Amino acid sequence: MVLTWEGASAHTLRVERALSARIRADLKERIVLLTGPRQAGKTMLARSLSEVAEYYNFDLAEHRLRLAEKSWDREAPLIIFDELHKKRDWKSWLKGIYDTEGIPPSLLVTGSARLDTHRRVGDSLAGRYFRYRLHPLDVAEAAGSVEQNEALARLMKVGGFPEPFLRGDERFYKRWRQTHLDIILRQDLVDMESIRDIQSIETLVELLKHRVGSPISYASLARDLERDPKTVKRWLDLLENLYVVFRVTPYHRNIARALLKEPKFYFFDTGAVLSGEGARFENVVASALRKELDRIEDVEGDKTGLHYVRTKDGKEVDFLVNLEGNPRLLLETKLSDPVLSPNLEALGRFYPKAQQLQLVCNLKGGTRTFPGGAAVRGAASWLAQIEKGVAGQGAASLNKA
C-alpha cells in the first residue's frame, strides 16, 4: 500500500507499507487478521490490497445488518470486516463462514484491539488464519520517501502514526494526539470491558509518559493512583491490548524469575514520551525493534523476545533481542555519546554469541568498531536497515552459529 500526503509544499510523500505483499499472498488460502494501533493505517492498507473490495465496519448500523444477513457479494475478490471483534461470538461466526464457504472470496479482519485476546469465547480459529500486526511508520518503512535522518527526527518530534508523520507538523501532531488517546480510552476501552474509572487510566498513561526507560513498579503506580496493584496491572494489560503501550521485560534464562522483576513500558506513539530526549530516542529504538520482531514472528514464524538486561549491582543494557531462544543482539542507546558503554562490554561477556551494538542518535563521525566485536553506529542508518541488523541474525544464522 502507498500512503500519500500532499502537503503545503510542492512535493508529495509516498510510503509503501512493508506488509502489503505478504498479506496479499496469504489471503489466497487463509483468513488474515490484521491488528494494530488505532490510526496506524489498517483500513487504508486493507482497501489497497484489491481494486474491488467490499468493506464492512461493525461500528456502522447498516453494515451490522449486512453482516447479520451475510449478504455480501461472493464474487468480490476481497471482503473486509473492520472492528469485527466487537461482534458477539465473532470467532465462531467467522469460523462458520470459512468452514462452509471457504476462499474465495478472501477474508480480511481488521481491528484496533488484539484479536487473539479480545473476548476469549467461542470456537477457536486455529489453523484457519494468519495474523499480522501493523505498527506505525519507522525509519525503515519511511526511508524510501523521507531521508533517514529526517525520518528519525520526525519520529522523535511527532511519532510514527501516518498522518502526523507525513505532515511533519508539530502543532498538528499535538492537536491530533489529544483526540487519538481520548477515542481509545472512551470508545475502544469501553467496548472491551466495563471500565468506569477512565480518568484514573488517563492519569496512569500520563505517569507512564514520564517513566519511559525506567523499570515500573506496580506498587509505586498503585500508590500514585490510590488503587491496588492488581487493578493497576489489569489496566496496563488493557493498554497493551489496545496498542497504547508495550512492555519490555528483564531477561533471565529462568522465565519464572524474569516475570517477577519489573518491566519497562514504551509507547507506540513515540512523540508522546515526556521523560526527556534520551528516553524518547530509546522509545523510538524500542518501537523499531518491537515492530521488526513482530514482523519476524508474523511472516517467518520464528519465536522472538525483546528484553532489557540488569544485574544486581546495577549494570544495565537497554535491549536484548532473543531469537529462537538465543540472545542475538545486545543494544544500548545514547543521544550523542560515541564512547562505548562499559555496561555493554561487561554484560556482553555473558552472551558471547550476541552482537554488541550502541546506537547513537546524533553521532558525529562514522561507525566505530572495537576488538571484542562491539560497534558504535549512527541510529538513523542502522534503523533504516533494521531487517538486516535483526532478522539477518534469525533462523538462518542460528543454524550456522
mmCIF file of C-alpha atoms in Angstrom:
data_model
loop_
_atom_site.group_PDB
_atom_site.id
_atom_site.type_symbol
_atom_site.label_atom_id
_atom_site.label_comp_id
_atom_site.label_asym_id
_atom_site.label_seq_id
_atom_site.Cartn_x
_atom_site.Cartn_y
_atom_site.Cartn_z
ATOM 1 C CA MET A 1 0.000 0.000 0.000
ATOM 2 C CA VAL A 2 1.195 3.506 -0.757
ATOM 3 C CA LEU A 3 0.233 6.247 1.671
ATOM 4 C CA THR A 4 0.204 9.677 0.100
ATOM 5 C CA TRP A 5 0.149 13.071 1.758
ATOM 6 C CA GLU A 6 0.095 16.209 -0.363
ATOM 7 C CA GLY A 7 1.219 18.944 1.965
ATOM 8 C CA ALA A 8 1.531 22.665 1.568
ATOM 9 C CA SER A 9 4.923 22.169 -0.079
ATOM 10 C CA ALA A 10 5.300 21.211 -3.702
ATOM 11 C CA HIS A 11 6.314 17.589 -3.081
ATOM 12 C CA THR A 12 4.245 14.544 -2.223
ATOM 13 C CA LEU A 13 5.312 11.915 0.308
ATOM 14 C CA ARG A 14 4.610 8.309 -0.651
ATOM 15 C CA VAL A 15 5.175 5.422 1.751
ATOM 16 C CA GLU A 16 4.851 1.752 0.816
ATOM 17 C CA ARG A 17 3.657 -0.407 3.707
ATOM 18 C CA ALA A 18 6.035 -3.328 4.080
ATOM 19 C CA LEU A 19 3.429 -5.997 4.901
ATOM 20 C CA SER A 20 1.240 -5.487 1.824
ATOM 21 C CA ALA A 21 2.757 -8.160 -0.423
ATOM 22 C CA ARG A 22 2.813 -10.838 2.283
ATOM 23 C CA ILE A 23 -0.785 -10.196 3.317
ATOM 24 C CA ARG A 24 -1.942 -10.301 -0.302
ATOM 25 C CA ALA A 25 -0.283 -13.710 -0.738
ATOM 26 C CA ASP A 26 -1.759 -15.184 2.459
ATOM 27 C CA LEU A 27 -5.280 -14.033 1.610
ATOM 28 C CA LYS A 28 -5.368 -16.668 -1.115
ATOM 29 C CA GLU A 29 -5.521 -19.501 1.412
ATOM 30 C CA ARG A 30 -6.317 -18.234 4.927
ATOM 31 C CA ILE A 31 -8.326 -15.647 6.820
ATOM 32 C CA VAL A 32 -5.996 -12.778 7.641
ATOM 33 C CA LEU A 33 -6.313 -10.974 10.985
ATOM 34 C CA LEU A 34 -4.732 -7.526 10.832
ATOM 35 C CA THR A 35 -4.395 -5.718 14.150
ATOM 36 C CA GLY A 36 -2.502 -2.711 15.375
ATOM 37 C CA PRO A 37 -2.902 0.701 16.984
ATOM 38 C CA ARG A 38 -5.822 2.876 16.034
ATOM 39 C CA GLN A 39 -4.973 5.101 13.013
ATOM 40 C CA ALA A 40 -1.864 3.098 12.130
ATOM 41 C CA GLY A 41 -3.267 2.657 8.605
ATOM 42 C CA LYS A 42 -5.007 -0.741 8.788
ATOM 43 C CA THR A 43 -8.118 0.255 6.810
ATOM 44 C CA MET A 44 -6.113 2.037 4.110
ATOM 45 C CA LEU A 45 -3.802 -0.944 3.767
ATOM 46 C CA ALA A 46 -6.751 -3.355 3.624
ATOM 47 C CA ARG A 47 -8.524 -1.396 0.897
ATOM 48 C CA SER A 48 -5.333 -1.121 -1.131
ATOM 49 C CA LEU A 49 -4.988 -4.912 -1.419
ATOM 50 C CA SER A 50 -7.639 -5.184 -4.126
ATOM 51 C CA GLU A 51 -9.092 -2.743 -6.630
ATOM 52 C CA VAL A 52 -12.513 -4.259 -5.946
ATOM 53 C CA ALA A 53 -13.196 -4.983 -2.289
ATOM 54 C CA GLU A 54 -16.312 -4.916 -0.135
ATOM 55 C CA TYR A 55 -15.792 -3.129 3.175
ATOM 56 C CA TYR A 56 -17.931 -3.600 6.298
ATOM 57 C CA ASN A 57 -17.373 -1.718 9.549
ATOM 58 C CA PHE A 58 -19.124 -3.233 12.565
ATOM 59 C CA ASP A 59 -19.424 0.230 14.125
ATOM 60 C CA LEU A 60 -21.962 1.203 11.409
ATOM 61 C CA ALA A 61 -25.571 0.059 11.876
ATOM 62 C CA GLU A 62 -26.216 -0.560 8.178
ATOM 63 C CA HIS A 63 -23.071 -2.650 7.947
ATOM 64 C CA ARG A 64 -24.065 -4.692 11.001
ATOM 65 C CA LEU A 65 -27.323 -5.537 9.251
ATOM 66 C CA ARG A 66 -25.497 -6.698 6.121
ATOM 67 C CA LEU A 67 -23.212 -8.851 8.254
ATOM 68 C CA ALA A 68 -26.158 -10.378 10.093
ATOM 69 C CA GLU A 69 -27.705 -11.253 6.729
ATOM 70 C CA LYS A 70 -24.358 -12.393 5.297
ATOM 71 C CA SER A 71 -25.369 -10.558 2.164
ATOM 72 C CA TRP A 72 -22.012 -9.543 0.734
ATOM 73 C CA ASP A 73 -21.099 -10.273 -2.877
ATOM 74 C CA ARG A 74 -19.495 -13.717 -3.110
ATOM 75 C CA GLU A 75 -17.991 -12.707 -6.464
ATOM 76 C CA ALA A 76 -15.974 -9.882 -4.888
ATOM 77 C CA PRO A 77 -12.263 -10.777 -4.644
ATOM 78 C CA LEU A 78 -11.894 -9.435 -1.097
ATOM 79 C CA ILE A 79 -14.247 -8.937 1.866
ATOM 80 C CA ILE A 80 -13.007 -6.680 4.672
ATOM 81 C CA PHE A 81 -14.539 -6.926 8.146
ATOM 82 C CA ASP A 82 -13.427 -3.938 10.238
ATOM 83 C CA GLU A 83 -13.776 -3.942 14.055
ATOM 84 C CA LEU A 84 -15.442 -7.371 13.848
ATOM 85 C CA HIS A 85 -14.137 -8.268 17.318
ATOM 86 C CA LYS A 86 -16.956 -6.114 18.724
ATOM 87 C CA LYS A 87 -19.479 -8.668 17.446
ATOM 88 C CA ARG A 88 -20.540 -11.271 19.985
ATOM 89 C CA ASP A 89 -19.076 -14.703 19.215
ATOM 90 C CA TRP A 90 -17.244 -13.251 16.213
ATOM 91 C CA LYS A 91 -14.740 -16.109 16.104
ATOM 92 C CA SER A 92 -17.443 -18.760 15.884
ATOM 93 C CA TRP A 93 -19.314 -16.699 13.263
ATOM 94 C CA LEU A 94 -16.175 -16.300 11.142
ATOM 95 C CA LYS A 95 -15.210 -19.957 11.559
ATOM 96 C CA GLY A 96 -18.629 -20.982 10.236
ATOM 97 C CA ILE A 97 -18.210 -18.841 7.126
ATOM 98 C CA TYR A 98 -14.729 -20.179 6.422
ATOM 99 C CA ASP A 99 -15.676 -23.816 7.028
ATOM 100 C CA THR A 100 -18.816 -23.724 4.873
ATOM 101 C CA GLU A 101 -17.815 -21.314 2.086
ATOM 102 C CA GLY A 102 -14.036 -21.352 2.081
ATOM 103 C CA ILE A 103 -11.940 -18.984 -0.029
ATOM 104 C CA PRO A 104 -12.537 -17.135 -2.366
ATOM 105 C CA PRO A 105 -13.601 -14.523 -1.608
ATOM 106 C CA SER A 106 -10.599 -13.607 0.524
ATOM 107 C CA LEU A 107 -11.458 -12.607 4.102
ATOM 108 C CA LEU A 108 -9.566 -9.866 5.937
ATOM 109 C CA VAL A 109 -10.446 -8.902 9.515
ATOM 110 C CA THR A 110 -9.030 -5.696 10.978
ATOM 111 C CA GLY A 111 -9.209 -4.263 14.472
ATOM 112 C CA SER A 112 -7.574 -1.792 16.832
ATOM 113 C CA ALA A 113 -7.522 -4.315 19.669
ATOM 114 C CA ARG A 114 -5.606 -7.570 19.843
ATOM 115 C CA LEU A 115 -7.925 -10.024 18.138
ATOM 116 C CA ASP A 116 -6.213 -13.020 19.731
ATOM 117 C CA THR A 117 -7.015 -11.802 23.254
ATOM 118 C CA HIS A 118 -10.330 -9.995 22.801
ATOM 119 C CA ARG A 119 -13.305 -11.895 24.209
ATOM 120 C CA ARG A 120 -11.755 -15.320 24.625
ATOM 121 C CA VAL A 121 -15.002 -17.162 23.977
ATOM 122 C CA GLY A 122 -16.454 -19.277 21.220
ATOM 123 C CA ASP A 123 -14.802 -21.662 18.812
ATOM 124 C CA SER A 124 -11.137 -21.261 18.000
ATOM 125 C CA LEU A 125 -9.942 -20.112 14.602
ATOM 126 C CA ALA A 126 -6.801 -22.232 14.957
ATOM 127 C CA GLY A 127 -5.492 -23.402 11.605
ATOM 128 C CA ARG A 128 -7.752 -21.043 9.690
ATOM 129 C CA TYR A 129 -5.919 -17.719 9.890
ATOM 130 C CA PHE A 130 -2.630 -15.886 9.727
ATOM 131 C CA ARG A 131 -2.038 -12.884 11.968
ATOM 132 C CA TYR A 132 -0.280 -9.631 11.147
ATOM 133 C CA ARG A 133 0.443 -6.673 13.393
ATOM 134 C CA LEU A 134 0.651 -3.292 11.670
ATOM 135 C CA HIS A 135 2.785 -0.770 13.525
ATOM 136 C CA PRO A 136 3.179 2.964 12.934
ATOM 137 C CA LEU A 137 5.863 4.045 10.478
ATOM 138 C CA ASP A 138 9.534 3.712 11.374
ATOM 139 C CA VAL A 139 12.777 4.846 9.735
ATOM 140 C CA ALA A 140 12.982 1.698 7.593
ATOM 141 C CA GLU A 141 9.457 1.970 6.222
ATOM 142 C CA ALA A 142 9.697 5.705 5.557
ATOM 143 C CA ALA A 143 13.257 5.715 4.225
ATOM 144 C CA GLY A 144 12.141 5.392 0.590
ATOM 145 C CA SER A 145 10.377 8.747 0.727
ATOM 146 C CA VAL A 146 11.956 10.622 3.639
ATOM 147 C CA GLU A 147 15.709 10.977 4.156
ATOM 148 C CA GLN A 148 16.666 8.690 7.051
ATOM 149 C CA ASN A 149 17.908 11.416 9.398
ATOM 150 C CA GLU A 150 14.752 13.430 8.718
ATOM 151 C CA ALA A 151 12.637 10.311 9.366
ATOM 152 C CA LEU A 152 14.333 9.809 12.740
ATOM 153 C CA ALA A 153 13.819 13.481 13.618
ATOM 154 C CA ARG A 154 10.107 13.206 12.781
ATOM 155 C CA LEU A 155 9.717 10.093 14.914
ATOM 156 C CA MET A 156 11.256 11.994 17.811
ATOM 157 C CA LYS A 157 9.032 15.026 17.249
ATOM 158 C CA VAL A 158 5.647 13.794 16.003
ATOM 159 C CA GLY A 159 5.763 9.992 16.289
ATOM 160 C CA GLY A 160 5.212 7.449 13.540
ATOM 161 C CA PHE A 161 1.444 7.426 13.042
ATOM 162 C CA PRO A 162 0.990 8.060 9.316
ATOM 163 C CA GLU A 163 -0.990 11.296 9.263
ATOM 164 C CA PRO A 164 1.098 13.362 11.714
ATOM 165 C CA PHE A 165 4.333 11.752 10.476
ATOM 166 C CA LEU A 166 3.668 12.565 6.827
ATOM 167 C CA ARG A 167 2.656 16.112 7.711
ATOM 168 C CA GLY A 168 5.683 16.604 9.925
ATOM 169 C CA ASP A 169 3.944 19.493 11.687
ATOM 170 C CA GLU A 170 4.346 19.571 15.462
ATOM 171 C CA ARG A 171 1.288 21.764 16.060
ATOM 172 C CA PHE A 172 -0.920 19.394 14.057
ATOM 173 C CA TYR A 173 0.531 16.423 15.958
ATOM 174 C CA LYS A 174 -0.246 17.923 19.358
ATOM 175 C CA ARG A 175 -3.862 18.505 18.313
ATOM 176 C CA TRP A 176 -4.092 15.026 16.747
ATOM 177 C CA ARG A 177 -2.830 13.195 19.841
ATOM 178 C CA GLN A 178 -5.427 14.882 22.085
ATOM 179 C CA THR A 179 -8.260 13.106 20.294
ATOM 180 C CA HIS A 180 -6.337 9.913 19.497
ATOM 181 C CA LEU A 181 -5.966 8.718 23.086
ATOM 182 C CA ASP A 182 -9.411 10.025 24.019
ATOM 183 C CA ILE A 183 -11.049 7.811 21.372
ATOM 184 C CA ILE A 184 -9.064 4.784 22.534
ATOM 185 C CA LEU A 185 -9.983 5.198 26.202
ATOM 186 C CA ARG A 186 -13.572 6.384 25.844
ATOM 187 C CA GLN A 187 -14.619 4.190 22.952
ATOM 188 C CA ASP A 188 -12.337 1.192 22.396
ATOM 189 C CA LEU A 189 -11.673 0.543 26.087
ATOM 190 C CA VAL A 190 -15.359 0.745 26.963
ATOM 191 C CA ASP A 191 -16.144 -1.673 24.127
ATOM 192 C CA MET A 192 -13.609 -4.125 25.531
ATOM 193 C CA GLU A 193 -14.502 -4.024 29.221
ATOM 194 C CA SER A 194 -16.815 -2.278 31.654
ATOM 195 C CA ILE A 195 -14.469 0.418 32.896
ATOM 196 C CA ARG A 196 -15.808 3.322 34.928
ATOM 197 C CA ASP A 197 -12.643 4.988 36.157
ATOM 198 C CA ILE A 198 -11.424 6.379 32.824
ATOM 199 C CA GLN A 199 -9.830 9.405 34.499
ATOM 200 C CA SER A 200 -7.521 7.219 36.593
ATOM 201 C CA ILE A 201 -6.430 5.345 33.461
ATOM 202 C CA GLU A 202 -5.731 8.692 31.789
ATOM 203 C CA THR A 203 -3.588 9.592 34.797
ATOM 204 C CA LEU A 204 -1.818 6.233 34.507
ATOM 205 C CA VAL A 205 -0.950 6.996 30.882
ATOM 206 C CA GLU A 206 0.446 10.386 31.889
ATOM 207 C CA LEU A 207 2.570 8.777 34.611
ATOM 208 C CA LEU A 208 3.962 6.291 32.100
ATOM 209 C CA LYS A 209 4.905 9.101 29.699
ATOM 210 C CA HIS A 210 7.272 10.414 32.379
ATOM 211 C CA ARG A 211 8.750 6.977 33.192
ATOM 212 C CA VAL A 212 9.725 5.606 29.796
ATOM 213 C CA GLY A 213 13.003 3.728 30.051
ATOM 214 C CA SER A 214 12.656 3.065 33.778
ATOM 215 C CA PRO A 215 11.519 -0.188 35.428
ATOM 216 C CA ILE A 216 7.900 0.138 36.507
ATOM 217 C CA SER A 217 6.775 -0.833 39.989
ATOM 218 C CA TYR A 218 3.105 -1.782 40.153
ATOM 219 C CA ALA A 219 3.111 -0.927 43.861
ATOM 220 C CA SER A 220 4.536 2.537 43.188
ATOM 221 C CA LEU A 221 1.962 3.261 40.475
ATOM 222 C CA ALA A 222 -0.777 1.963 42.771
ATOM 223 C CA ARG A 223 0.252 4.436 45.483
ATOM 224 C CA ASP A 224 0.288 7.311 42.997
ATOM 225 C CA LEU A 225 -3.165 6.372 41.704
ATOM 226 C CA GLU A 226 -4.569 5.361 45.106
ATOM 227 C CA ARG A 227 -5.560 1.963 43.745
ATOM 228 C CA ASP A 228 -4.416 -1.576 44.488
ATOM 229 C CA PRO A 229 -1.565 -3.106 42.442
ATOM 230 C CA LYS A 230 -3.795 -5.771 40.887
ATOM 231 C CA THR A 231 -6.072 -3.087 39.442
ATOM 232 C CA VAL A 232 -3.123 -1.164 38.040
ATOM 233 C CA LYS A 233 -1.696 -4.327 36.475
ATOM 234 C CA ARG A 234 -5.066 -5.064 34.842
ATOM 235 C CA TRP A 235 -5.202 -1.529 33.444
ATOM 236 C CA LEU A 236 -1.725 -1.926 31.988
ATOM 237 C CA ASP A 237 -2.788 -5.195 30.358
ATOM 238 C CA LEU A 238 -5.732 -3.367 28.776
ATOM 239 C CA LEU A 239 -3.496 -0.577 27.498
ATOM 240 C CA GLU A 240 -1.288 -3.231 25.905
ATOM 241 C CA ASN A 241 -4.256 -4.964 24.312
ATOM 242 C CA LEU A 242 -5.314 -1.623 22.818
ATOM 243 C CA TYR A 243 -1.823 -0.928 21.469
ATOM 244 C CA VAL A 244 -1.211 2.150 23.592
ATOM 245 C CA VAL A 245 1.939 0.733 25.229
ATOM 246 C CA PHE A 246 4.056 -2.399 25.052
ATOM 247 C CA ARG A 247 6.208 -3.911 27.755
ATOM 248 C CA VAL A 248 9.840 -4.976 27.721
ATOM 249 C CA THR A 249 10.673 -7.498 30.410
ATOM 250 C CA PRO A 250 14.039 -8.184 32.076
ATOM 251 C CA TYR A 251 15.928 -11.069 30.548
ATOM 252 C CA HIS A 252 16.635 -14.175 32.561
ATOM 253 C CA ARG A 253 17.119 -17.707 31.352
ATOM 254 C CA ASN A 254 14.720 -18.757 34.093
ATOM 255 C CA ILE A 255 11.448 -17.344 32.730
ATOM 256 C CA ALA A 256 9.665 -17.572 36.083
ATOM 257 C CA ARG A 257 12.318 -15.408 37.750
ATOM 258 C CA ALA A 258 12.168 -12.861 34.925
ATOM 259 C CA LEU A 259 8.422 -12.476 35.328
ATOM 260 C CA LEU A 260 8.889 -11.421 38.944
ATOM 261 C CA LYS A 261 11.087 -8.455 38.013
ATOM 262 C CA GLU A 262 9.863 -5.035 36.997
ATOM 263 C CA PRO A 263 9.064 -4.451 33.312
ATOM 264 C CA LYS A 264 9.539 -1.277 31.308
ATOM 265 C CA PHE A 265 6.768 0.248 29.224
ATOM 266 C CA TYR A 266 7.154 2.044 25.908
ATOM 267 C CA PHE A 267 4.623 3.879 23.725
ATOM 268 C CA PHE A 268 3.551 3.087 20.180
ATOM 269 C CA ASP A 269 3.224 6.862 19.793
ATOM 270 C CA THR A 270 6.890 7.776 20.218
ATOM 271 C CA GLY A 271 6.187 11.510 20.203
ATOM 272 C CA ALA A 272 4.171 11.178 23.430
ATOM 273 C CA VAL A 273 7.189 10.499 25.671
ATOM 274 C CA LEU A 274 7.765 13.220 28.287
ATOM 275 C CA SER A 275 10.761 11.861 30.197
ATOM 276 C CA GLY A 276 13.438 13.601 28.132
ATOM 277 C CA GLU A 277 15.074 13.344 24.718
ATOM 278 C CA GLY A 278 17.150 10.347 25.751
ATOM 279 C CA ALA A 279 14.060 8.407 26.801
ATOM 280 C CA ARG A 280 12.229 9.454 23.638
ATOM 281 C CA PHE A 281 15.090 8.187 21.490
ATOM 282 C CA GLU A 282 15.135 4.945 23.487
ATOM 283 C CA ASN A 283 11.398 4.612 22.807
ATOM 284 C CA VAL A 284 11.954 5.129 19.065
ATOM 285 C CA VAL A 285 14.501 2.296 19.063
ATOM 286 C CA ALA A 286 12.271 0.077 21.227
ATOM 287 C CA SER A 287 9.364 0.618 18.810
ATOM 288 C CA ALA A 288 11.500 -0.231 15.791
ATOM 289 C CA LEU A 289 12.764 -3.417 17.469
ATOM 290 C CA ARG A 290 9.261 -4.444 18.561
ATOM 291 C CA LYS A 291 7.965 -3.845 15.030
ATOM 292 C CA GLU A 292 10.720 -5.879 13.413
ATOM 293 C CA LEU A 293 10.356 -8.771 15.867
ATOM 294 C CA ASP A 294 6.591 -8.838 15.302
ATOM 295 C CA ARG A 295 7.295 -8.960 11.562
ATOM 296 C CA ILE A 296 9.650 -11.907 12.059
ATOM 297 C CA GLU A 297 7.030 -13.797 14.085
ATOM 298 C CA ASP A 298 4.143 -12.994 11.723
ATOM 299 C CA VAL A 299 5.993 -13.545 8.435
ATOM 300 C CA GLU A 300 8.709 -16.090 9.251
ATOM 301 C CA GLY A 301 7.148 -17.896 12.213
ATOM 302 C CA ASP A 302 10.281 -17.601 14.368
ATOM 303 C CA LYS A 303 9.916 -17.100 18.107
ATOM 304 C CA THR A 304 11.293 -13.777 19.343
ATOM 305 C CA GLY A 305 11.686 -11.819 22.555
ATOM 306 C CA LEU A 306 12.556 -8.227 23.420
ATOM 307 C CA HIS A 307 14.078 -7.674 26.861
ATOM 308 C CA TYR A 308 16.423 -5.496 28.853
ATOM 309 C CA VAL A 309 19.336 -6.748 30.968
ATOM 310 C CA ARG A 310 20.081 -5.605 34.500
ATOM 311 C CA THR A 311 22.403 -7.098 37.099
ATOM 312 C CA LYS A 312 22.090 -6.997 40.873
ATOM 313 C CA ASP A 313 24.866 -4.405 41.080
ATOM 314 C CA GLY A 314 23.012 -2.026 38.745
ATOM 315 C CA LYS A 315 24.721 -2.639 35.400
ATOM 316 C CA GLU A 316 22.138 -2.345 32.651
ATOM 317 C CA VAL A 317 21.818 -2.594 28.858
ATOM 318 C CA ASP A 318 18.709 -1.171 27.236
ATOM 319 C CA PHE A 319 17.739 -4.101 24.984
ATOM 320 C CA LEU A 320 18.441 -7.767 24.408
ATOM 321 C CA VAL A 321 16.945 -9.372 21.296
ATOM 322 C CA ASN A 322 16.188 -13.061 21.646
ATOM 323 C CA LEU A 323 15.611 -15.184 18.524
ATOM 324 C CA GLU A 324 14.513 -18.807 18.798
ATOM 325 C CA GLY A 325 15.603 -18.881 22.439
ATOM 326 C CA ASN A 326 19.061 -17.442 21.811
ATOM 327 C CA PRO A 327 20.316 -13.952 22.749
ATOM 328 C CA ARG A 328 21.425 -12.452 19.423
ATOM 329 C CA LEU A 329 21.742 -8.695 19.977
ATOM 330 C CA LEU A 330 22.673 -6.504 22.932
ATOM 331 C CA LEU A 331 21.797 -2.903 22.157
ATOM 332 C CA GLU A 332 22.426 0.298 24.091
ATOM 333 C CA THR A 333 21.017 3.707 23.110
ATOM 334 C CA LYS A 334 22.721 7.065 23.551
ATOM 335 C CA LEU A 335 21.736 10.541 22.409
ATOM 336 C CA SER A 336 25.232 11.707 21.480
ATOM 337 C CA ASP A 337 27.865 9.725 23.400
ATOM 338 C CA PRO A 338 30.275 7.968 20.973
ATOM 339 C CA VAL A 339 32.165 6.231 23.811
ATOM 340 C CA LEU A 340 31.261 2.560 24.075
ATOM 341 C CA SER A 341 29.187 1.891 27.193
ATOM 342 C CA PRO A 342 31.169 -0.099 29.815
ATOM 343 C CA ASN A 343 27.931 -1.903 30.703
ATOM 344 C CA LEU A 344 27.641 -3.156 27.127
ATOM 345 C CA GLU A 345 31.154 -4.563 27.312
ATOM 346 C CA ALA A 346 30.657 -6.036 30.787
ATOM 347 C CA LEU A 347 27.332 -7.750 30.077
ATOM 348 C CA GLY A 348 28.379 -8.795 26.597
ATOM 349 C CA ARG A 349 30.711 -11.366 28.147
ATOM 350 C CA PHE A 350 27.686 -13.308 29.383
ATOM 351 C CA TYR A 351 26.244 -13.536 25.839
ATOM 352 C CA PRO A 352 29.227 -14.346 23.582
ATOM 353 C CA LYS A 353 27.082 -15.060 20.505
ATOM 354 C CA ALA A 354 25.177 -11.774 20.768
ATOM 355 C CA GLN A 355 26.264 -8.793 18.707
ATOM 356 C CA GLN A 356 27.083 -5.756 20.865
ATOM 357 C CA LEU A 357 25.771 -2.523 19.405
ATOM 358 C CA GLN A 358 25.493 1.039 20.663
ATOM 359 C CA LEU A 359 23.158 3.250 18.650
ATOM 360 C CA VAL A 360 23.810 6.977 18.876
ATOM 361 C CA CYS A 361 21.122 9.432 17.791
ATOM 362 C CA ASN A 362 23.482 12.310 16.998
ATOM 363 C CA LEU A 363 26.703 10.540 16.090
ATOM 364 C CA LYS A 364 29.481 12.698 14.688
ATOM 365 C CA GLY A 365 31.810 10.655 12.535
ATOM 366 C CA GLY A 366 31.400 7.163 11.163
ATOM 367 C CA THR A 367 30.924 3.729 12.661
ATOM 368 C CA ARG A 368 33.398 2.688 15.329
ATOM 369 C CA THR A 369 34.274 -0.944 15.944
ATOM 370 C CA PHE A 370 36.126 -2.464 18.885
ATOM 371 C CA PRO A 371 38.358 -5.533 19.338
ATOM 372 C CA GLY A 372 35.636 -7.602 21.002
ATOM 373 C CA GLY A 373 33.283 -7.072 18.059
ATOM 374 C CA ALA A 374 31.189 -4.289 19.597
ATOM 375 C CA ALA A 375 30.239 -1.343 17.395
ATOM 376 C CA VAL A 376 29.039 2.219 17.781
ATOM 377 C CA ARG A 377 26.776 3.280 14.911
ATOM 378 C CA GLY A 378 24.591 6.174 13.922
ATOM 379 C CA ALA A 379 20.973 5.346 14.706
ATOM 380 C CA ALA A 380 19.307 6.546 11.526
ATOM 381 C CA SER A 381 21.385 4.429 9.136
ATOM 382 C CA TRP A 382 21.054 1.280 11.272
ATOM 383 C CA LEU A 383 17.309 1.718 11.784
ATOM 384 C CA ALA A 384 16.855 2.227 8.038
ATOM 385 C CA GLN A 385 18.222 -1.312 7.553
ATOM 386 C CA ILE A 386 16.885 -2.880 10.728
ATOM 387 C CA GLU A 387 15.803 -6.063 8.950
ATOM 388 C CA LYS A 388 19.446 -6.794 8.146
ATOM 389 C CA GLY A 389 20.526 -5.858 11.655
ATOM 390 C CA VAL A 390 17.933 -8.027 13.413
ATOM 391 C CA ALA A 391 16.348 -10.502 11.009
ATOM 392 C CA GLY A 392 19.743 -11.132 9.462
ATOM 393 C CA GLN A 393 20.534 -12.913 12.705
ATOM 394 C CA GLY A 394 17.370 -15.013 12.618
ATOM 395 C CA ALA A 395 16.852 -18.707 11.983
ATOM 396 C CA ALA A 396 19.291 -18.950 9.077
ATOM 397 C CA SER A 397 22.203 -17.541 11.070
ATOM 398 C CA LEU A 398 21.241 -19.542 14.135
ATOM 399 C CA ASN A 399 21.765 -22.688 12.136
ATOM 400 C CA LYS A 400 25.287 -21.516 11.373
ATOM 401 C CA ALA A 401 26.102 -20.466 14.938
#
